[in-house]
XYZ file of C-alpha atoms in Angstrom:
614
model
C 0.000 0.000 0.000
C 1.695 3.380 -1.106
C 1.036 6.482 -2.332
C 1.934 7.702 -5.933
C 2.731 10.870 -7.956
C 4.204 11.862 -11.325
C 4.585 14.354 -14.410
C 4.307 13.535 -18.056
C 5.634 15.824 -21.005
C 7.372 18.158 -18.817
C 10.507 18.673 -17.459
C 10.012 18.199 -13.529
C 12.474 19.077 -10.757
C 13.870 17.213 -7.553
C 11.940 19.947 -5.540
C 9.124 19.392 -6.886
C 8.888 16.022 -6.545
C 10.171 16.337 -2.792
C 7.541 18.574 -2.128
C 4.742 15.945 -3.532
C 5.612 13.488 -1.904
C 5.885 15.258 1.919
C 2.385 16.043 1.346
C 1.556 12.451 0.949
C 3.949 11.243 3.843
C 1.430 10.071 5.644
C -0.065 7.324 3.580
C 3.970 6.005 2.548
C 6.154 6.754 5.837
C 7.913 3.596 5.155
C 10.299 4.528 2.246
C 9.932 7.011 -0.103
C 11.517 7.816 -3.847
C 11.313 8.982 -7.454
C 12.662 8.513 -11.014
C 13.109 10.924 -13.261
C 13.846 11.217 -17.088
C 13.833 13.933 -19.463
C 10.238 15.119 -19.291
C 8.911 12.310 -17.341
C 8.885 11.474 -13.080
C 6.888 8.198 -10.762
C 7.382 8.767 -7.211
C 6.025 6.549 -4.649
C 5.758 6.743 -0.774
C 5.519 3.108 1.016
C 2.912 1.554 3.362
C 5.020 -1.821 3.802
C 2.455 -4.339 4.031
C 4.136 -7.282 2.320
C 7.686 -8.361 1.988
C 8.527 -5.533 4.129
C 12.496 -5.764 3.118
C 11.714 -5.927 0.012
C 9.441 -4.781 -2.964
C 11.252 -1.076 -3.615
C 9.978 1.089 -5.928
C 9.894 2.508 -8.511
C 9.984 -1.603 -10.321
C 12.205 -1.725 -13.497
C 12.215 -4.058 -16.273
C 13.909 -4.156 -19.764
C 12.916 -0.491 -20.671
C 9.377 -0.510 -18.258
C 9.299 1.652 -14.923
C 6.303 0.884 -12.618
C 5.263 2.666 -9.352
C 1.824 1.143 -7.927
C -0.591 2.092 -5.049
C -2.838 -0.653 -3.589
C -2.751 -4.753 -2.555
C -2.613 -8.150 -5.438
C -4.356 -10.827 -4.034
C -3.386 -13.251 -6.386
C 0.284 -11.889 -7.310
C 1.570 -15.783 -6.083
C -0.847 -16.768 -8.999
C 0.810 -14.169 -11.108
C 4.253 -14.951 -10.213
C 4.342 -18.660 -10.757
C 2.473 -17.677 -14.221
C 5.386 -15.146 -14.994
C 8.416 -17.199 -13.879
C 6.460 -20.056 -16.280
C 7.748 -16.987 -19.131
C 10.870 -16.835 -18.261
C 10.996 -13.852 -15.606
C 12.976 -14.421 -12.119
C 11.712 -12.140 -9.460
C 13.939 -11.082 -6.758
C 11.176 -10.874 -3.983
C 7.857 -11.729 -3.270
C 6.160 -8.181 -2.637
C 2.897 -8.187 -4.691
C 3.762 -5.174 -6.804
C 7.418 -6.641 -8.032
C 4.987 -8.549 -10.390
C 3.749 -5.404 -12.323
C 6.340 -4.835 -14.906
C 7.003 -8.549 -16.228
C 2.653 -8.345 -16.226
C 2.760 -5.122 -18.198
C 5.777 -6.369 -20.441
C 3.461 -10.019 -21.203
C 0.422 -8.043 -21.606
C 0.824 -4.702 -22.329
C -2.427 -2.219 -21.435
C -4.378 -5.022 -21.035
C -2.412 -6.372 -17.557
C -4.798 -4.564 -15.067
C -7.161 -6.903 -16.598
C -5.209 -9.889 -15.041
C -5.181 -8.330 -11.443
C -7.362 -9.236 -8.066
C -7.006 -6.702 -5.984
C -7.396 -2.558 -5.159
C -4.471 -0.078 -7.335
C -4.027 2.519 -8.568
C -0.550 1.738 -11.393
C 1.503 3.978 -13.279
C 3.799 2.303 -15.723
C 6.223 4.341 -17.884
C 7.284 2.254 -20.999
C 10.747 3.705 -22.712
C 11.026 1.115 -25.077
C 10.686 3.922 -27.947
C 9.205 7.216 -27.289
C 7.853 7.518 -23.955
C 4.719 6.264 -22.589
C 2.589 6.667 -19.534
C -0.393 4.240 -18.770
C -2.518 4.245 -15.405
C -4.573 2.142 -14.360
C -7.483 1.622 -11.594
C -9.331 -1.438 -9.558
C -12.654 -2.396 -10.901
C -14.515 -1.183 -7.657
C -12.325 2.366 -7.897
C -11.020 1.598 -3.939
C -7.713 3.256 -5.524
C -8.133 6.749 -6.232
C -6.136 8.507 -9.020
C -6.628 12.260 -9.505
C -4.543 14.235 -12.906
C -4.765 17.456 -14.522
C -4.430 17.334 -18.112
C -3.685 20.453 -20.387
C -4.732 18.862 -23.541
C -3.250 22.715 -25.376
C 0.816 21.539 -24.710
C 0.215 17.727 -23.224
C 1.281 17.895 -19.999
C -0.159 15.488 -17.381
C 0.184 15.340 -13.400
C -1.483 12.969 -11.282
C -1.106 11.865 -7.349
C -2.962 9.446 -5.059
C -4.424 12.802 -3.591
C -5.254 16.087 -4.710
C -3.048 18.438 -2.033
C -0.168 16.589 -3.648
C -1.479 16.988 -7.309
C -2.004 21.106 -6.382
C 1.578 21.355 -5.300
C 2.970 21.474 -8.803
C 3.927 24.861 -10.022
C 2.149 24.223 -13.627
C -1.402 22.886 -12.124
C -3.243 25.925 -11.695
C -6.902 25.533 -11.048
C -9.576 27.511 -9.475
C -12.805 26.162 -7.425
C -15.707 24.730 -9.817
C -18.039 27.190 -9.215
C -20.892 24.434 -10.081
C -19.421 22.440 -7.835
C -21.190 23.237 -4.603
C -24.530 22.435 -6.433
C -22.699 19.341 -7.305
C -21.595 18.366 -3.909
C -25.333 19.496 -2.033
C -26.985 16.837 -4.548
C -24.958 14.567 -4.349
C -22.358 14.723 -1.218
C -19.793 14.570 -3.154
C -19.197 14.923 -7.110
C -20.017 12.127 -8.932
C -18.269 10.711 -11.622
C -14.860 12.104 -12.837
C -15.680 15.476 -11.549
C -13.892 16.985 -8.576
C -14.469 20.331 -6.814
C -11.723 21.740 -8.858
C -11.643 23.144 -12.229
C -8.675 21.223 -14.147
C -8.842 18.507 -12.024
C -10.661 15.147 -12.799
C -10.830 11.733 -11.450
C -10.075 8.400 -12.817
C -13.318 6.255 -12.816
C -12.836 2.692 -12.124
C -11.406 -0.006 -14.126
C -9.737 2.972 -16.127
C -6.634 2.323 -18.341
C -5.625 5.462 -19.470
C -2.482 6.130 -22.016
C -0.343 9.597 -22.646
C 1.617 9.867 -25.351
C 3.556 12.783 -27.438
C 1.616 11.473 -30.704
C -1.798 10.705 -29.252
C -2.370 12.928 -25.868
C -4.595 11.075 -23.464
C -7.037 8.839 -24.029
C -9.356 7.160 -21.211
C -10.515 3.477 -21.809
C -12.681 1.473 -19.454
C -12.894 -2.001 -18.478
C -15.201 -4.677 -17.003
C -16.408 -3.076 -13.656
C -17.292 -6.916 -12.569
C -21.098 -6.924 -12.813
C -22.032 -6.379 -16.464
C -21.766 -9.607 -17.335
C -22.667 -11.549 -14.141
C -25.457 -14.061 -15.296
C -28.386 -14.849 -12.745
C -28.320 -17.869 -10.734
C -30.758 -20.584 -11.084
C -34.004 -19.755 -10.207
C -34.461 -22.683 -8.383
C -32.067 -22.034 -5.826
C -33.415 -21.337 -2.232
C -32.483 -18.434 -0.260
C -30.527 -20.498 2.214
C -28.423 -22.166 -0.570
C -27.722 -19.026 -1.660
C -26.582 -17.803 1.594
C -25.042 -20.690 2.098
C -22.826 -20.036 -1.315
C -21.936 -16.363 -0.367
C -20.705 -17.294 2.637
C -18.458 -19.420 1.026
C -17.838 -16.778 -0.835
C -16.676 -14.480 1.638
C -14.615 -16.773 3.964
C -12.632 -17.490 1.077
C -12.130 -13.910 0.435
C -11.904 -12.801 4.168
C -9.162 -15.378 4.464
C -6.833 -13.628 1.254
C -7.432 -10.240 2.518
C -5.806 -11.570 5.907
C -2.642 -12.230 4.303
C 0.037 -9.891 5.600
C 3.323 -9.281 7.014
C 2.287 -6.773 9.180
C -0.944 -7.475 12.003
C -4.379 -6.728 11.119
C -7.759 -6.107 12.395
C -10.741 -5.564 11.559
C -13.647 -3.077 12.283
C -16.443 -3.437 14.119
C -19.655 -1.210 14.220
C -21.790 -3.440 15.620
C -24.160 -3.875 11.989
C -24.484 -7.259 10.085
C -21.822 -6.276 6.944
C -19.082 -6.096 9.662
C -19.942 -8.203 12.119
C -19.878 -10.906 9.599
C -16.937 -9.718 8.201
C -15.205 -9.785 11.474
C -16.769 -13.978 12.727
C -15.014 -14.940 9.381
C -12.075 -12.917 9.996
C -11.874 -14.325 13.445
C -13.091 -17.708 12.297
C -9.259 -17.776 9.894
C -6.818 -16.010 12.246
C -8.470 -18.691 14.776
C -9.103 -16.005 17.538
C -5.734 -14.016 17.151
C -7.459 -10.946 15.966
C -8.045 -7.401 17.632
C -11.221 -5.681 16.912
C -12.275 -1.856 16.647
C -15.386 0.528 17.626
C -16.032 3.685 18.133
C -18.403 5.821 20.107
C -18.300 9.315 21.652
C -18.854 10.536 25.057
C -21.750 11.331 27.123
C -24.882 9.970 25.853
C -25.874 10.079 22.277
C -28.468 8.325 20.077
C -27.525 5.665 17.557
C -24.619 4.048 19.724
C -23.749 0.840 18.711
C -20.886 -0.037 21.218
C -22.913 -2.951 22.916
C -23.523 -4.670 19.795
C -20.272 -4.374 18.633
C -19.451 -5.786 22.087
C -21.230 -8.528 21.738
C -19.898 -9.980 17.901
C -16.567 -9.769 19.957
C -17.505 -11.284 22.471
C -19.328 -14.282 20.364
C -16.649 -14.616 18.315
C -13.588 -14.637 20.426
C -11.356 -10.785 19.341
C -9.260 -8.747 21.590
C -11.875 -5.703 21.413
C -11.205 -1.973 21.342
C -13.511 0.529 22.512
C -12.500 3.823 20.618
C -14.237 6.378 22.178
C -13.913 10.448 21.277
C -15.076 13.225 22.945
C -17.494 15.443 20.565
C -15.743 18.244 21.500
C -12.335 17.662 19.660
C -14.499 17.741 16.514
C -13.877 21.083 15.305
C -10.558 20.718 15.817
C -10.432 17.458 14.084
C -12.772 18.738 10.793
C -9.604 20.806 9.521
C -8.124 17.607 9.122
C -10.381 15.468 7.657
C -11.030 18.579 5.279
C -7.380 18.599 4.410
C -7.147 14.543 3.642
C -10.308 14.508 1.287
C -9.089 17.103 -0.831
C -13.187 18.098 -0.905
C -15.778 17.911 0.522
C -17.496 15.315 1.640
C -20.937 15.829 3.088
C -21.206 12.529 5.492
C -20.472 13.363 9.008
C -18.562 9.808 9.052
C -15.827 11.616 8.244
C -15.112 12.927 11.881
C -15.901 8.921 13.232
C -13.810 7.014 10.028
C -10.893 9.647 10.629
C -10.657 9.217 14.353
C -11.343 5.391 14.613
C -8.321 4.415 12.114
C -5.768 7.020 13.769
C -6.828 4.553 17.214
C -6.725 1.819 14.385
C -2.871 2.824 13.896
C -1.762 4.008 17.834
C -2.904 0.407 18.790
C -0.334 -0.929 15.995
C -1.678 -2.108 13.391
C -1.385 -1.265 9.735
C -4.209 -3.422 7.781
C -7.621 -3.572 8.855
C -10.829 -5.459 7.496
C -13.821 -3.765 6.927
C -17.447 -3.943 5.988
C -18.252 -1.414 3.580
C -20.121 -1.760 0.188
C -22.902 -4.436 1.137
C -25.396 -2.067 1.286
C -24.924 -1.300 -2.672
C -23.980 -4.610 -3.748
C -26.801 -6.458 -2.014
C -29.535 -3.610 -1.704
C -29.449 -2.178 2.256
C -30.726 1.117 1.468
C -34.528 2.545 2.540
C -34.337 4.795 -0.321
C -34.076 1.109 -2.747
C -37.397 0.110 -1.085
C -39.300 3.328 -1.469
C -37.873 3.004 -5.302
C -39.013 -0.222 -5.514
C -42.474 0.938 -3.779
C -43.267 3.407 -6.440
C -46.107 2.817 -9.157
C -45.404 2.538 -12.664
C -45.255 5.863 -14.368
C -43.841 7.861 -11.093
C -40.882 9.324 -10.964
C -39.304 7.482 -8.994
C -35.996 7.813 -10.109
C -35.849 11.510 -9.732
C -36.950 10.919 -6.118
C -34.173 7.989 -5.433
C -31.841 10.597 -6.404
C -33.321 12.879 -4.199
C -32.168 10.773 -1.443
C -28.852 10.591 -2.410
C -28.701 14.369 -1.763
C -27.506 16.742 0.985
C -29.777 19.180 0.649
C -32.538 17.958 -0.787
C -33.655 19.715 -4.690
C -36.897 21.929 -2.871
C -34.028 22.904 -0.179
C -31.653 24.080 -2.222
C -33.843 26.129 -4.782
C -34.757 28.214 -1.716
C -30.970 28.724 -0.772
C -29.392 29.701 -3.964
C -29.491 33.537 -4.777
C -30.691 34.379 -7.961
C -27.370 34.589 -9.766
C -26.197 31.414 -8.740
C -29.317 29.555 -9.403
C -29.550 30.870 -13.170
C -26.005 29.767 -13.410
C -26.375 25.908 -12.087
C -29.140 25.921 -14.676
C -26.415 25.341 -17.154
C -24.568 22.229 -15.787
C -26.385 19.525 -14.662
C -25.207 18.246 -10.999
C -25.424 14.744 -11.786
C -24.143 13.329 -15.158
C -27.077 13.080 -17.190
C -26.077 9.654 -18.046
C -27.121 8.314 -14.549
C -30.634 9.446 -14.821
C -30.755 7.061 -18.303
C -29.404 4.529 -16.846
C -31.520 4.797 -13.711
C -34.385 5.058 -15.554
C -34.105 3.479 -19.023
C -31.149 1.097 -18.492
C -31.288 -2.672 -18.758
C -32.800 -5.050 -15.729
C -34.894 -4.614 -13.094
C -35.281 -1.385 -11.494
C -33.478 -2.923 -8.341
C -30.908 -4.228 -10.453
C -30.282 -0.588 -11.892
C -30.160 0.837 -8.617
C -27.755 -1.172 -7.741
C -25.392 -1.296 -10.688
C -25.682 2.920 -10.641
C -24.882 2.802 -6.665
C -21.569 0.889 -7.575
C -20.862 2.491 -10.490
C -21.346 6.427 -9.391
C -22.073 6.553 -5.192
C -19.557 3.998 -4.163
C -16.314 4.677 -6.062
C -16.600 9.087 -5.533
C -18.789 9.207 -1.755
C -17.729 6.046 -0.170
C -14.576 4.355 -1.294
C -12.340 7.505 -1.754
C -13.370 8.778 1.814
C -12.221 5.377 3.169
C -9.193 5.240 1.466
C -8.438 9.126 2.591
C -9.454 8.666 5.841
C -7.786 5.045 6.459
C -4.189 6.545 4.615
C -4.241 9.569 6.595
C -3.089 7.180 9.685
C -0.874 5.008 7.519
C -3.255 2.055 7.813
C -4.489 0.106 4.498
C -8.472 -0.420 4.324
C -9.199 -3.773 2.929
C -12.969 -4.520 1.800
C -13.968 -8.381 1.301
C -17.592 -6.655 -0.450
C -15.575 -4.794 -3.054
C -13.362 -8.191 -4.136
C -14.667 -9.190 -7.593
C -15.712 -12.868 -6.657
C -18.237 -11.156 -4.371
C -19.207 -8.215 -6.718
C -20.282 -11.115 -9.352
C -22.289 -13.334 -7.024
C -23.944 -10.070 -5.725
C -25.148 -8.528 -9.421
C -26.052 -12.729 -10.217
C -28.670 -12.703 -7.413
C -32.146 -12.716 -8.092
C -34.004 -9.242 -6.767
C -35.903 -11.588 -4.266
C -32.799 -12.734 -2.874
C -31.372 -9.478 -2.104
C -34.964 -6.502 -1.451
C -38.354 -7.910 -1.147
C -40.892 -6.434 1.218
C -39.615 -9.043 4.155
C -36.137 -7.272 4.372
C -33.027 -6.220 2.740
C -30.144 -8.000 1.859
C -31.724 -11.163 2.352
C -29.041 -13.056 1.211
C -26.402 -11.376 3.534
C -28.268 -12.241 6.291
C -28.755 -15.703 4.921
C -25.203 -16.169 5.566
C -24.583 -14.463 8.779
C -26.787 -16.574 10.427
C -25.555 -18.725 12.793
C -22.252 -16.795 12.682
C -23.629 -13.819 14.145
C -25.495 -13.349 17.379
C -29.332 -12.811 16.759
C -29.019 -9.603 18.707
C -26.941 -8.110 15.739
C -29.248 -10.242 12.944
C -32.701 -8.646 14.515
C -32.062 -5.271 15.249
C -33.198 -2.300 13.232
C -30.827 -1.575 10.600
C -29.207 1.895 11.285
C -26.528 3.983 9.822
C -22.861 4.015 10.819
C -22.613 7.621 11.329
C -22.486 10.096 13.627
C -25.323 11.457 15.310
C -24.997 15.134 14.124
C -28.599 16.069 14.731
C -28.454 15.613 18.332
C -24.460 17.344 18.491
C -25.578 20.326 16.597
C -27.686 22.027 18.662
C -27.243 25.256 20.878
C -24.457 24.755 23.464
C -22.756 22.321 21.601
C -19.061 23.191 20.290
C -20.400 22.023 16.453
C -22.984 24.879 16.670
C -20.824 27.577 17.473
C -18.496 26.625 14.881
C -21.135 26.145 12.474
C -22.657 30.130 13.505
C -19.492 31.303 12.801
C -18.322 28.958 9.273
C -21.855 30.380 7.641
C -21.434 33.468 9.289
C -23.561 36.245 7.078
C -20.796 38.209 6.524
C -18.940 35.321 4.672
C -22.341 33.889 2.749
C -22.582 37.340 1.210
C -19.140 37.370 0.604
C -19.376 34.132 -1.413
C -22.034 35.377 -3.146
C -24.097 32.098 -4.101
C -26.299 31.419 -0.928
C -29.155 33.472 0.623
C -27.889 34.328 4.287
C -31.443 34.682 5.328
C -32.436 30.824 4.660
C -29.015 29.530 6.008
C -30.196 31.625 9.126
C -33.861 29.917 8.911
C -32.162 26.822 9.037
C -30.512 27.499 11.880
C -33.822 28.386 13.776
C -35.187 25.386 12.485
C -32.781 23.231 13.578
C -32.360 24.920 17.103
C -36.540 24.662 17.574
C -37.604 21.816 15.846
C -33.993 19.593 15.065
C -34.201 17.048 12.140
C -31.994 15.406 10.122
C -32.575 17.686 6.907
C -31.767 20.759 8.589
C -28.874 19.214 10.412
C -27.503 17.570 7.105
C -27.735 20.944 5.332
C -25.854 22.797 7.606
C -22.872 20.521 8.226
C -22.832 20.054 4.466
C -22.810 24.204 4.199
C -20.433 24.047 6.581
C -17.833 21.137 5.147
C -17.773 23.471 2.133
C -17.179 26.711 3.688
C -14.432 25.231 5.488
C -12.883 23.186 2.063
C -12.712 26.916 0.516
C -11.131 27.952 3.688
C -8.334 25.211 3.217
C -7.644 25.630 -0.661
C -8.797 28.854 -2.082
C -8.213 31.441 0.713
C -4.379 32.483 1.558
C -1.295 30.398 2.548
C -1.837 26.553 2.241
C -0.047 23.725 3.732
C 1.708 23.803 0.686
C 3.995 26.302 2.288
C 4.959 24.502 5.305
C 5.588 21.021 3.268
C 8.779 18.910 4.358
C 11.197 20.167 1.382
C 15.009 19.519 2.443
C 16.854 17.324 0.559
C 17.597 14.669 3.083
C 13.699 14.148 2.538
C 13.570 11.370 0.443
C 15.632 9.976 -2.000
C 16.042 11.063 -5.880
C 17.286 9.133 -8.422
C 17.780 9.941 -12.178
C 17.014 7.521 -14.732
């Protein structure tokens, strides 16, 4: 697990490249260096997960340089395959495979790879060649800035890094706070940053002098999943995906560092953790968090109790609601944008407890809920009459202020002006509402395709690398992303439950306390901490302070200020929502757009890392 960073088509210094890669120090402390040639540069910073003493990057082979950001599950699989061709590999680090993969199969070797990355190969066998590449489920992030006018590229593994280059200039997307309140994030390939774009994923993308950049996509895993039998029962096929998932759980164990696994006390990780627990045969530590003082939604008994049941050493994180404020500028920082989920605050905090209790890998249970349909908002989809438009509400849902919300906040200007740009890409309404399937099957396929890669996965990944600890996600391994999109829709949402199947296959493994409670989100519980008295709220009053609303020009004071009536008065989760989503942007502008960044104080002397020249 690393951290990566490079230039294409332009000269790039030693400076530069120092400075890069001290902004991403803390998701590669282990080692850190570059390669440089005429108007090319890979740098990578190190997570050392496997083969610890070895596996140093940048890889070389006969002409092909390779720096690479993620975990291979099956690089044994690909080694013995290679060495079959004739290659001899001088250690047994997952990513020492990449160039002899790239070399056999040229742009088509992410194909060929189980696992989460993010890979930059340069190929100098004639003119020089760039080609990235990113994990089917997009667990990697990539973010570059392409000036298609003289063809120079930059990307990083985050965008603080990517801004630090003297020739990226960019300026905030002023659509993109319509984008982020509908969405809680931008979807797609869209950041919050003009000149800045994402890679989607299962991207292979290729830079040339002759061609520029081009962006190809593969398989994302589901497409071509076929449906199962429909004479199988829903125990069988619980019975099969847990099957499924212990065989996965077990691969994602493999490390030469510890690991644990997270906790929150719901079925996805609770059942991730008995079959994590179930393979390390009772040698594994377990994590929760909660917060102090008394606060709805607290799931640190359950959690408890799949411990208990299941034999972990358990930690009880707990934080004190307080700190938040404080923490926020951080979590701010490590996105790169905003992110409207207050899970930010809990995901940041629990992994930095994650890393002070020593460990570097942990398990978690994230993406069931769009692979096997765990959402309310898929039932009230599924609830709606022919004809309605129900897809326009579903992506109502999906919002942080809601569409009636935020027509009453923009000013005039600002609102004739989002008018022009759509928030969503225009493509997800089709496929929400014309694509192929069921309607439950395209809710799911847009969830994973859209939601999970830009709202969900990327804040993990931030969030886990900020604290030098590597995420790994048994729901986002392709095996399981198949046997999900194969199910039948009874199998997965009827009106007896959600992810029927999941459950299917939890039980006996997890306690029935966990299997028959009321599903609830792993979040905090901001409508109850941002109220009057509370340090949120004062921070909040003064973030969407009039003064700086009218200064920004593209929300009415006046209904920021209702909302904060309503919410002190009559406190609901829309009200709360909108406001810490108001706020998370204010505060992103803050960060990037207004004076000195942390660009200035970046680690830049030259005993910093190590530079080499090609």
């Amino acid at each position: 697990m690393c951290r990566i960073y490079g230039t294409f088509n332009t000269r790039t210094g030693d400076r530069e490249l120092r400075t890069a890669a001290a902004l991403l120090h803390h998701g590669g402390p282990d080692a850190r260096s570059f390669v440089r040639g005429a108007d090319w540069a890979l740098g990578n910073n190190r997570l050392s997960i496997m083969d610890p003493q070895g596996g140093a990057q940048p890889y070389h082979h006969d002409g092909v340089v390779v720096v690479f950001n993620g975990e291979l599950y099956n690089h044994e699989e690909l080694r013995a395959r290679l060495r079959g061709r004739g290659f001899h590999f001088e250690d047994r680090c997952d990513g020492s495979i990449l160039p002899a993969l790239y070399l056999t199969y040229g742009d088509s070797f992410a194909e060929h790879l189980d696992g989460m990355f993010a890979v930059a190969v340069i190929d100098l066998r004639a003119e020089p060649r760039l080609v990235l590449a990113t994990d089917p489920a997009g667990m990697k992030s990539l973010y570059y800035s392409w000036d298609a006018r003289t063809g120079v590229l930059h990307f990083a593994s985050e965008i603080p890094a990517l801004l630090s280059f003297p020739d990226v200039r960019t300026r905030e997307d002023e659509l993109g706070l319509d984008a982020y309140l509908a969405s809680k994030t931008p979807f797609g390939e869209r950041t919050m940053f003009e000149g800045i774009d994402v890679l989607p994923p299962a991207a292979t993308a290729t830079a040339s002098h002759a061609d520029g950049l081009r962006i190809g996509r593969r398989s994302l895993g589901y497409e071509s999943a076929e449906a199962a039998a429909s004479g199988r029962s829903l125990e069988e096929a619980g019975g099969e995906l847990r099957a499924a998932l212990e065989t996965e759980v077990s691969r994602l164990l493999t490390a030469d560092v510890p690991v644990a696994a997270i906790t929150s006390g719901g079925l996805d990780s609770s059942l991730v953790t008995a079959l994590a627990a179930r393979a390390a045969r009772g040698a594994l530590h377990t994590f929760n968090i909660a917060y102090t003082g008394r606060w709805p939604g607290d799931e640190r008994a359950y959690a408890a109790r799949v411990a208990e049941s299941v034999g972990t050493t358990h930690h009880q994180v707990e934080i004190d609601p307080a700190s938040f404020p404080e923490l926020l500028s951080d979590v701010v920082w490590h996105l790169g944008q905003p992110n409207a989920d207050p899970i930010t605050l809990s995901t940041f905090s629990l992994f930095r407890a994650v890393r002070d209790a020593g460990f570097k890998v942990a398990l978690t249970g994230d993406a069931a809920d769009e692979l096997f349909a765990g959402y309310s908002r898929m039932s009230q989809a599924l609830a709606a009459p022919e004809g309605a438009d129900w897809s326009g509400a579903y992506l109502d849902h999906l919002a942080a202020v809601p569409r009636a919300l935020r027509a009453r906040l923009y000013t005039d200007d600002y609102a004739a002006t989002v008018r022009a740009r759509p928030a969503l890409p225009p493509e997800l309404h089709a496929a929400l509402a014309h694509g192929n399937g069921s309607r439950l099957t395209r809710i799911c396929e847009a969830e994973q395709r859209y939601r999970l890669p830009a709202y969900h996965l990327r804040r993990v990944d931030h969030l886990s690398m900020a604290s030098s600890v590597e995420a790994r996600i048994p729901f986002c391994q392709p095996a399981i992303v198949r046997f999900a999109a194969g199910l039948p829709d009874a199998h997965r949402l009827t009106a007896a439950g959600v992810k029927r199947a999941l459950y299917a296959a939890a039980g006996g493994l997890v306690p029935d306390a966990v299997l028959d409670r009321p599903k609830q989100p792993f979040t905090l519980p901001v409508t109850a901490m941002l109220a009057p008295g509370q340090r949120l709220w004062e921070m909040a009053r003064d973030v969407l302070s009039p003064v700086s609303l009218r200064a920004d020009g593209r929300l009415r004071a006046d209904t920021v200020e209702a909302l904060f009536t309503e919410q002190a008065e009559r406190p609901s989760d829309t009200s709360s929502l909108a406001l810490w989503s108001l706020m998370g942007h204010q505060l992103w502008r803050r960060q990037f757009f207004n004076g000195a960044t942390r660009f200035d104080t970046a680690v830049q002397a030259p005993h910093a890392l190590e530079g080499a020249a090609a």
